[in-house]
XYZ file of C-alpha atoms in Angstrom:
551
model
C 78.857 79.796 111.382
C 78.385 76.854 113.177
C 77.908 76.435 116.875
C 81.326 76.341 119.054
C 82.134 72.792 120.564
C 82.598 72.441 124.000
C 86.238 71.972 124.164
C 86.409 75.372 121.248
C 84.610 77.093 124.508
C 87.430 75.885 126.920
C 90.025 76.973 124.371
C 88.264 80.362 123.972
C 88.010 80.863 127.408
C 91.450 79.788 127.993
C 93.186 82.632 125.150
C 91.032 84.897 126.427
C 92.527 84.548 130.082
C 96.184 84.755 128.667
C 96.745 80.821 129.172
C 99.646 79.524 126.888
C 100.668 76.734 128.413
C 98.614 73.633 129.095
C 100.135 71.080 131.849
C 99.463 67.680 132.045
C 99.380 64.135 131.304
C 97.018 62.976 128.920
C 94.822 59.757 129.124
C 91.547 58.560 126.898
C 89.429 60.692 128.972
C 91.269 64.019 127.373
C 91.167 63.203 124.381
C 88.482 65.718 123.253
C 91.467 67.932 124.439
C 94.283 66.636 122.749
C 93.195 66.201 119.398
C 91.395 70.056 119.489
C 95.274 70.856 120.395
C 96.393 69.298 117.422
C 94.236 71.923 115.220
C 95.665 75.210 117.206
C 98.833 76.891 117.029
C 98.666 79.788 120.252
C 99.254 76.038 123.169
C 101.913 74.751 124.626
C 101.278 71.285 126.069
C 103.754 71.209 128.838
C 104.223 67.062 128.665
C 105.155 65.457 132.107
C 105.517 61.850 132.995
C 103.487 61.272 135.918
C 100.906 64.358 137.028
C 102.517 65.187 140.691
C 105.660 66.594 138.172
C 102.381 68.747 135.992
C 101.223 70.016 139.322
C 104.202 71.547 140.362
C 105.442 72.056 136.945
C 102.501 74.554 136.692
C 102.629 76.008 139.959
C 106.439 76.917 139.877
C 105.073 78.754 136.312
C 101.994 80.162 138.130
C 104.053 81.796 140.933
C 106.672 83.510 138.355
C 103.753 84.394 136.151
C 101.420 85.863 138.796
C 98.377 84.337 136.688
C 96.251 81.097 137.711
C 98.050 78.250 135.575
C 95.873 76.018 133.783
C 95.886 71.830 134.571
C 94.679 68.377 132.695
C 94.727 66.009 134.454
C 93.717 62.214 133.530
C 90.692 61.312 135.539
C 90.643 59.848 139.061
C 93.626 57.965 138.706
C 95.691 61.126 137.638
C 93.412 63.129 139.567
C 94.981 60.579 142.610
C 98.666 60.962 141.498
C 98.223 64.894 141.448
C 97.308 65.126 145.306
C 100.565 65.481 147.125
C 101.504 68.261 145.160
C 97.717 69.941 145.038
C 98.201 69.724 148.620
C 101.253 71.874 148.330
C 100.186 74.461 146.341
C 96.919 74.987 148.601
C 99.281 75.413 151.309
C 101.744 77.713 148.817
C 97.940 79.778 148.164
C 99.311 78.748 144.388
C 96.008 80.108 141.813
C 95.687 76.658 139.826
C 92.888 75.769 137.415
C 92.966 72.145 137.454
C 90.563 70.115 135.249
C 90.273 66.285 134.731
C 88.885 64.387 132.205
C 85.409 62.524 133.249
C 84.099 59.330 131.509
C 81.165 59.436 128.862
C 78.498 60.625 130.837
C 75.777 58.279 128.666
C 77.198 55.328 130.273
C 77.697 56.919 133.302
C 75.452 55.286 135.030
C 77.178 51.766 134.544
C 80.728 52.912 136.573
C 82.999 52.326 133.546
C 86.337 52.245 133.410
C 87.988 55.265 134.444
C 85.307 56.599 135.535
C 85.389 57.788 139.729
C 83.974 60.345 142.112
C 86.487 63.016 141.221
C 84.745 65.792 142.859
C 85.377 63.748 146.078
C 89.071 63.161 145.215
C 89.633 66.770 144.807
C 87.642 68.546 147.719
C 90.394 68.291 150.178
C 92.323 70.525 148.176
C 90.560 72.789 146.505
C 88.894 75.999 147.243
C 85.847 74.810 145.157
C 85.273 71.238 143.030
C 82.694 70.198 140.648
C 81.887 68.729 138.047
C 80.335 70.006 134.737
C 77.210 68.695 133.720
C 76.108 70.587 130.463
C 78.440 71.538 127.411
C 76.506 75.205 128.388
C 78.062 75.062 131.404
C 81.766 74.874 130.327
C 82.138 78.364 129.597
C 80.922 80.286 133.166
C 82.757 77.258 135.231
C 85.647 78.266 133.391
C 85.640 82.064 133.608
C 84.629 81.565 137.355
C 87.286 79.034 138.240
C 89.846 81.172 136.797
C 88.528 84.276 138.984
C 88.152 82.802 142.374
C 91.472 80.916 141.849
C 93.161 84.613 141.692
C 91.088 85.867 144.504
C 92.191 86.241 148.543
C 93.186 83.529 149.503
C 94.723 82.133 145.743
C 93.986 78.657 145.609
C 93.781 75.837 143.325
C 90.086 75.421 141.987
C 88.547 72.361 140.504
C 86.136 71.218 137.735
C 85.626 67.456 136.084
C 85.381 67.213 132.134
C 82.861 64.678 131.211
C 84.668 63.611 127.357
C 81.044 63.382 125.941
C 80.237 67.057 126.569
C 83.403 68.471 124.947
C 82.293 67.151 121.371
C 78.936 68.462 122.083
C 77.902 71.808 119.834
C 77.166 74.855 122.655
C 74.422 77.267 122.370
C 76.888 79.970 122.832
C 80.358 81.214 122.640
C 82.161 81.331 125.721
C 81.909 84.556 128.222
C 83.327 87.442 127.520
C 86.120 88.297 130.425
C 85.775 90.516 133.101
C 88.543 93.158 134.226
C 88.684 92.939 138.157
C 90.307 95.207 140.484
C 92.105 93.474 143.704
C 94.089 96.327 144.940
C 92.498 97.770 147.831
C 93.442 99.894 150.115
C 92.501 99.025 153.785
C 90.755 101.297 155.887
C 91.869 103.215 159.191
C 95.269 103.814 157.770
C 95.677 107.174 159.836
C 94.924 104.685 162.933
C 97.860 102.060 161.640
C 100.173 104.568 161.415
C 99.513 106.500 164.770
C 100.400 103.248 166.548
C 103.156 101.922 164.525
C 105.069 105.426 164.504
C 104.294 106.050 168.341
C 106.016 102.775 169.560
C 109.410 103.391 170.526
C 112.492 102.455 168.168
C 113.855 98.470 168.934
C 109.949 97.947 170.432
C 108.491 97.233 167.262
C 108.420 94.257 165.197
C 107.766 93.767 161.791
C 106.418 90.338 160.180
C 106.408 89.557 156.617
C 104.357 86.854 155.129
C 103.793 85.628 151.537
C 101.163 87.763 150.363
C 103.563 90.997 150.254
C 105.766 88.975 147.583
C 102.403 87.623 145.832
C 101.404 91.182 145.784
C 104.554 92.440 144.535
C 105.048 94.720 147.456
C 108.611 94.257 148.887
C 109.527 97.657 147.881
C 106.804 98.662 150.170
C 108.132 96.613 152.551
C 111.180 97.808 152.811
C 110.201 101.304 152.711
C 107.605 100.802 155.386
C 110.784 99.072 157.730
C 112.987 102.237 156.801
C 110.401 104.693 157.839
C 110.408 103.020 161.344
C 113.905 101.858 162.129
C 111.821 98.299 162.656
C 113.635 94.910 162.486
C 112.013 92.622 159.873
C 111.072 88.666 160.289
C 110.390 86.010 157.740
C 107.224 84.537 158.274
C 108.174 80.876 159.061
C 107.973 78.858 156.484
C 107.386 81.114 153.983
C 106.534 79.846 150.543
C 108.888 83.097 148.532
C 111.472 85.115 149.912
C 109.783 87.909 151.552
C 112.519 90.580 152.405
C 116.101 91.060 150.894
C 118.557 89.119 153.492
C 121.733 91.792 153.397
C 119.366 94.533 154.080
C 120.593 96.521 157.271
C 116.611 95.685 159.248
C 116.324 91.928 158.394
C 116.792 89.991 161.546
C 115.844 86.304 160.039
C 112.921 84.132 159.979
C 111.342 82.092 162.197
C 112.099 78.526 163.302
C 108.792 76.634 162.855
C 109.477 76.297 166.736
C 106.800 78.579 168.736
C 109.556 78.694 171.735
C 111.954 79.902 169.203
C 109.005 82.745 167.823
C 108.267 83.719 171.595
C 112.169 84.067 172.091
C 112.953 86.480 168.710
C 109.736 88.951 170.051
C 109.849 88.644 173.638
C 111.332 92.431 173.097
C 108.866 94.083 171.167
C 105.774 95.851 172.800
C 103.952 95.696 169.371
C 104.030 93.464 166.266
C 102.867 94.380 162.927
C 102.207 90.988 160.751
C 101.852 91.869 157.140
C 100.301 88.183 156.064
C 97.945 85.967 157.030
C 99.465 82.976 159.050
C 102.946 84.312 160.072
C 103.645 82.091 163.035
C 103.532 78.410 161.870
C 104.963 75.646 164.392
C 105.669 72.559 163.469
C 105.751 69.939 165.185
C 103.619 70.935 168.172
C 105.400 72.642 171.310
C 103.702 73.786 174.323
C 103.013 77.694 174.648
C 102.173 80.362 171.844
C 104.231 81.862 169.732
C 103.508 85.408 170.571
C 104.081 86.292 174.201
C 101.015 88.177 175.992
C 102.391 90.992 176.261
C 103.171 91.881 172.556
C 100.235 93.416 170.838
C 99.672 92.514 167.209
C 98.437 94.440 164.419
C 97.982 92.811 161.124
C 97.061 93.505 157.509
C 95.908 90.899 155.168
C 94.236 90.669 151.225
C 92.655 87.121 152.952
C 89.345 87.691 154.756
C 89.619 84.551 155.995
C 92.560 85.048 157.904
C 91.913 88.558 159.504
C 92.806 87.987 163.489
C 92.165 84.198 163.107
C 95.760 83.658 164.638
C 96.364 85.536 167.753
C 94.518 88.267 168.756
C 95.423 91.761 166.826
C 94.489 95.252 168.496
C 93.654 95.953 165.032
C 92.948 93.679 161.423
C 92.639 95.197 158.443
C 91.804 93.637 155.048
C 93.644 95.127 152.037
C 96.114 94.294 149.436
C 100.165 95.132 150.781
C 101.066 96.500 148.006
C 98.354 99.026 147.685
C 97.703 99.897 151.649
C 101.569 99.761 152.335
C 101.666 102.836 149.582
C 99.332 104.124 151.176
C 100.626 103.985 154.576
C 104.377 104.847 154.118
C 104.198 108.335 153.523
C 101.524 108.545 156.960
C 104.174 106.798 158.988
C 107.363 108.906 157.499
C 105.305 111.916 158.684
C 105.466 111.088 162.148
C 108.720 109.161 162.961
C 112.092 111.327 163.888
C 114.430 110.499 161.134
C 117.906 110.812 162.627
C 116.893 108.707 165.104
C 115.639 105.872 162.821
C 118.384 106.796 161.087
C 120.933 106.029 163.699
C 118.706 102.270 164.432
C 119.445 101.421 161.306
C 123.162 102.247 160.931
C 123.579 99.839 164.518
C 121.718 96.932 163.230
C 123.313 97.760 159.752
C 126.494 96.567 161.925
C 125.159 93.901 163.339
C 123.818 92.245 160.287
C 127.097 92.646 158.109
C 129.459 91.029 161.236
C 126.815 88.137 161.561
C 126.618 87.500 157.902
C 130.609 87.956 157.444
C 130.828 85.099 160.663
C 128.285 82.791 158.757
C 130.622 83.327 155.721
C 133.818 82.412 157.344
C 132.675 79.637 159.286
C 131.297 77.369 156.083
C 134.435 78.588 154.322
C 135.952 76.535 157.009
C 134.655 73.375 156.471
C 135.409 73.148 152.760
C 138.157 70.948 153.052
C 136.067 68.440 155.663
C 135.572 65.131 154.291
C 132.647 63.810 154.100
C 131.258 67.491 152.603
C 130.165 69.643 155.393
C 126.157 70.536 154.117
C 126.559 74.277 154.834
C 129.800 74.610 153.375
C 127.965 72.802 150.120
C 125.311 75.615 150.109
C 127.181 78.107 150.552
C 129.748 76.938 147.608
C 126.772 76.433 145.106
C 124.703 79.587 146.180
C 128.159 81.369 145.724
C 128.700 80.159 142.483
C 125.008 80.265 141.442
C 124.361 83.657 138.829
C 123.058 86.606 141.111
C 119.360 86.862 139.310
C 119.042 82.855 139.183
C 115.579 81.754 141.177
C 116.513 79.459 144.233
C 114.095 76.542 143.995
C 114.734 75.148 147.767
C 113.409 71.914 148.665
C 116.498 70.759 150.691
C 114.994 69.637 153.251
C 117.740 69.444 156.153
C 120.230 71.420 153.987
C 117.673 74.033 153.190
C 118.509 75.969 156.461
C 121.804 77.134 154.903
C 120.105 77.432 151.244
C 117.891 80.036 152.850
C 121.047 81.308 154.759
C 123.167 82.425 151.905
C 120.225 82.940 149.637
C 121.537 86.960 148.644
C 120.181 87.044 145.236
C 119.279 90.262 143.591
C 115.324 89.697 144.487
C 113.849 87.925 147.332
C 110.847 87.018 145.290
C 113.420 84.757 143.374
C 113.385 82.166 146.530
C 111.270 79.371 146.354
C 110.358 77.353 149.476
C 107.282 74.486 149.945
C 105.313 74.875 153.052
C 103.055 72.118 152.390
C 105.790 69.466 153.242
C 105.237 66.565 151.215
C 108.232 65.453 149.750
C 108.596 65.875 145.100
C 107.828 69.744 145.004
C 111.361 71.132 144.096
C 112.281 69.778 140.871
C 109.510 70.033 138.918
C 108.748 73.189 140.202
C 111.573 74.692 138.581
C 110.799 73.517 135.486
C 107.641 75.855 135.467
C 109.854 78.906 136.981
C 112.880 78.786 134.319
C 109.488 77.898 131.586
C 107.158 80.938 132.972
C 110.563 83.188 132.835
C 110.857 82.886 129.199
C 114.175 79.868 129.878
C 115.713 81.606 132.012
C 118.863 79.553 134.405
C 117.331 77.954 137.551
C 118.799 76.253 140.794
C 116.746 73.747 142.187
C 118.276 72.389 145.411
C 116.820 69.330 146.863
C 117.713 66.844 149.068
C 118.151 62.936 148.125
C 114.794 61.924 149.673
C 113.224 64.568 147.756
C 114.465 63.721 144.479
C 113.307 60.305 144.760
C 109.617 61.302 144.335
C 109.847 63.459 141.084
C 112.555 61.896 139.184
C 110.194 62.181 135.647
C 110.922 66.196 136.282
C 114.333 65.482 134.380
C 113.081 63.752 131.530
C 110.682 66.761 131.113
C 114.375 68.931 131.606
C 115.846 67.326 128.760
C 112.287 67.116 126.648
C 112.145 70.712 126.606
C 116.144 71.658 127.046
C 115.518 73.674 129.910
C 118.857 75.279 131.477
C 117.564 74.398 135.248
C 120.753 73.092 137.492
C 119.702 70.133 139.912
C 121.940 69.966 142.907
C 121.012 66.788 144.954
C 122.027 66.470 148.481
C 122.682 63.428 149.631
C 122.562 61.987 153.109
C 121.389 58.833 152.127
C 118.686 58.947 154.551
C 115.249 60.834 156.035
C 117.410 63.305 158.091
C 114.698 65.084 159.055
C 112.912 62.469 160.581
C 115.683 61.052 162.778
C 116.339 64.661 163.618
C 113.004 64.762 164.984
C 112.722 61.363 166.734
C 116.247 62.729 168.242
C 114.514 65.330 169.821
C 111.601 62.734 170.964
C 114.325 60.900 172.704
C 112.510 57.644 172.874
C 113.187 53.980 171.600
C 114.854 54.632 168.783
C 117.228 56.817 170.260
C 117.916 54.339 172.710
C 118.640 51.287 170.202
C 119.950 53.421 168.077
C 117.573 51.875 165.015
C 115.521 54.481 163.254
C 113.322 52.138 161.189
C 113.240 52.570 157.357
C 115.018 55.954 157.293
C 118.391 54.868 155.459
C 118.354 55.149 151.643
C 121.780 53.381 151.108
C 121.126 50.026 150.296
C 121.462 49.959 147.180
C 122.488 53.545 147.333
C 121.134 55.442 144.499
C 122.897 56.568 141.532
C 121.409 60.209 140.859
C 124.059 61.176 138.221
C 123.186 57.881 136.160
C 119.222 58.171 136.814
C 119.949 61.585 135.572
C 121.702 59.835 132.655
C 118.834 57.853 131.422
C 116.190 60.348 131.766
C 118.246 62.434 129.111
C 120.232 65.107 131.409
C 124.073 65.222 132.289
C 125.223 64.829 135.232
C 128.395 65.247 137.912
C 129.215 63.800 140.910
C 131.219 66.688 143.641
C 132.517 65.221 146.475
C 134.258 68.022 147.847
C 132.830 71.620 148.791
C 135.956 73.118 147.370
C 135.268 71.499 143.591
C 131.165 72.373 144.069
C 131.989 76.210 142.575
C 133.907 75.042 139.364
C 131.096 72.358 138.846
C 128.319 74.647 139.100
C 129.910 76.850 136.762
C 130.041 75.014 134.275
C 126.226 73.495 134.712
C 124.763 76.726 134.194
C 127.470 77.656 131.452
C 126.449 74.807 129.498
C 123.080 75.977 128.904
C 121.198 72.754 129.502
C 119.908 71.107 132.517
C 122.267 69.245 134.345
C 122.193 67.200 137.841
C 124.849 67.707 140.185
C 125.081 65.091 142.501
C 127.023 66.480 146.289
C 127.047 63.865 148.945
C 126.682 65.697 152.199
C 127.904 64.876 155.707
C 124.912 64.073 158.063
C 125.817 66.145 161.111
């Protein structure tokens, strides 16, 4: 038998991770790649038109898949295009394997064309880049990028392609794959437990970051809050919903505002954050987050992370899943259950009136003209089907997204803490794709939209049934929302400079349109429910376009 090829070791490497589905864009310097694809039946190349749409195409699929997505990218120029959104998903703790394709390393020497520093490009956001210098090599970077991209703290991980090497013939097959074991259980449990079940009921907090929905532990979770009688916060910012909304112990999550944090646990003697940054403020405000006098206790899978932020009594490293298990039954062993029965009957009440309020009040401003954006949300979300993921990248409507976000599973909310702008839309594509087609909302706002348009041409290239509802304010409301609360110059002149999007005002149901995907235009919060319907009825992806009030 003859000796493998370099790009037969990637591909072998690749089945024997359980990668399917290639994402990319593909230039001359991937051509090794493309025309091995050509010869294989067990890939899908997921085609996208520009390579910030792949990115987030294949972390939206790596999130719903709980496996490190695989990435081709077309050398530094694609590489360059790819950033924003790489940036993103390091901040989402996305596991990415991203590859590009590197010029002919015998002319290397000369700087050809297409040619760059690509390891450079990619440093800033990447756990690890490098660049492969040996057709021997392909094989262990591969194995070893798709391991430490699944490891604490998940990451995107990257390695150049040189096109030479992938025709090359390989000494060897690729590595055989190793089973590894993340799961473990933290240490000093018996501790935990002693001081979570001695604090007194209402004087305990609990904090839930990402990594117990990456983990799959919001059973746990919830269990964990039920044993105590402990009111739960979102993390702010958090990247997947983290806790279900209507349960009885959710109290919200944070403002990125650390006045607004030090406010929501000024009553708590201790808080136990289940995460590893659960207390991001943006943009700076004076004083931290977590008054003095709470003490924290954390538990995180990130070693990186263990009492980095604040100062916790006591850190321990373990996966939530496993360790809150683990730690359940030790706490339900020491708490008095009528009592924490009767704390969560009272919040119980509290949480149904204030969700009923929130219900009537954007019921109330159906009818306002132009549409009222919470009434909007609260229309589509209504008429949205109950197990349909929530892609949310709507910016200044997203508040009420996340509001009257009840789904059936919090893990079926999607939110971008990186903050640059072209996330949402494409990364629905890879949620309804890594959920076997299944209906997705993606709610973004107009700004938003602008930046990942080419996701809807990928839509309608692969008839995915993912609903698009745009928002739009014609402008950067968040930014005039912000230089509102500077108060400065252009307050006083009332000119916020290049933050209107209206002339020309864009036509989202005809860009839709030409890209291959219907569209509709709602104007009115009462007619958003019949519309939305009928967009996920259809089967197909559609755009609905809802011009929104800027309040």
């Amino acid at each position: 038998m003859a000796e493998p090829t370099g790009v037969d070791v990637l591909l072998d490497v690749l089945r024997s991770e359980g990668v399917t589905h290639l994402f990319g864009n593909p230039g001359s310097t991937e051509l090794p790649l493309m025309d091995a694809l050509a010869d294989t039946g067990d890939f899908d190349y997921v085609l996208a038109l520009q390579e910030a749409t792949a990115v987030a195409a294949a972390e939206g699929y790596a999130r719903v898949t709980g496996r490190p997505a695989f990435l081709n990218l077309h050398t530094s120029a694609g590489l360059g295009n790819a950033i924003g959104n790489l940036t993103n998903a390091q901040a989402n703790r996305t596991p990415l394997v991203v590859t590009a394709g590197q010029q002919d390393y015998r002319h290397i020497v000369e700087d050809p064309l297409l040619s760059g520093n690509l390891v450079g490009i990619a440093t800033a956001v990447s756990k690890w880049a490098t660049e492969v210098r040996t057709v021997d090599d392909i094989g262990p970077i591969t194995r070893r990028a798709f391991q430490d991209a699944a490891s604490p703290p998940t990451g995107p991980v990257f390695f150049s392609l040189p096109m030479d090497l992938l025709d090359q013939r390989a000494s060897s097959p690729a590595p055989p794959a190793t089973v590894v074991e993340r799961r473990v259980v933290a240490g000093r449990l018996e501790e935990l437990a002693e001081l979570l079940a001695s604090t007194p009921i209402g004087k305990l907090g609990l904090v839930i970051g990402d990594e117990v929905s990456a983990s799959g532990a919001v059973g746990e979770a919830v269990a964990l809050a039920e044993a105590l009688g402990a009111p739960v916060h979102g993390q702010s910012l958090h990247a997947t919903g983290v806790f279900p909304q209507a349960h009885p112990l959710y109290a919200d999550t944070f403002a990125p505002a650390a006045p607004a944090i030090a406010k929501a646990l000024a009553g708590y003697d201790r808080v136990f954050l289940i995460g590893s940054h659960g207390f991001v403020v943006y943009p700076y405000q004076p004083g931290p987050p977590v008054p003095a006098h709470v003490e924290l206790l954390q538990l995180t899978p990130d070693p990186t992370a263990l009492g980095r932020y604040g100062a916790p009594r006591l850190a321990l490293l373990g996966d939530p899943k496993a360790t809150l298990g683990a730690l359940v039954p030790l706490v339900a062993a020491r708490t008095d259950r009528d009592a924490v029965g009767r704390a969560i009957e009272e919040r119980g009440r509290a949480r149904e009136a204030a969700m009923a309020q929130a219900e009537r009040l954007a019921e109330s401003r159906y009818d306002a003209s132009p549409t009222d954006p919470m009434a909007a949300a609260h229309a589509l979300l209504r008429a949205s089907p109950a197990r349909a993921p929530v892609v949310d990248e709507a910016i200044t409507t997203g508040f009420y997204v996340r509001r009257f976000h009840h789904g059936s599973s919090p893990d079926r909310y999607f939110f971008c803490k990186g903050g640059g702008l072209g996330w949402g839309m494409p990364f629905a594509l890879g949620v309804s794709l890594g959920l076997g087609g299944e209906q997705t909302l993606a709610a973004v706002g107009d700004g938003a939209a602008m930046y990942s348009c080419q996701a809807l041409w990928t839509a309608a290239h692969r008839n995915l049934p993912v609903v698009f509802a745009v928002f739009n304010n014609r402008q950067y409301l968040i930014l005039k929302n912000n230089l509102r609360g500077m108060d400065g110059r252009s307050v006083a002149k009332g000119n916020f400079v290049a933050m209107d999007l209206d002339s020309p005002a864009v036509d989202y149901v005809g860009l839709a349109r030409s890209l291959g995907v219907d569209g509709t235009l709602v104007e009115r919060a009462s007619d958003i429910g019949e519309a939305a319907r009928a967009a996920f009825e259809s089967g197909r992806p559609h755009l609905l376009e809802i011009p929104v009030a800027a309040p």
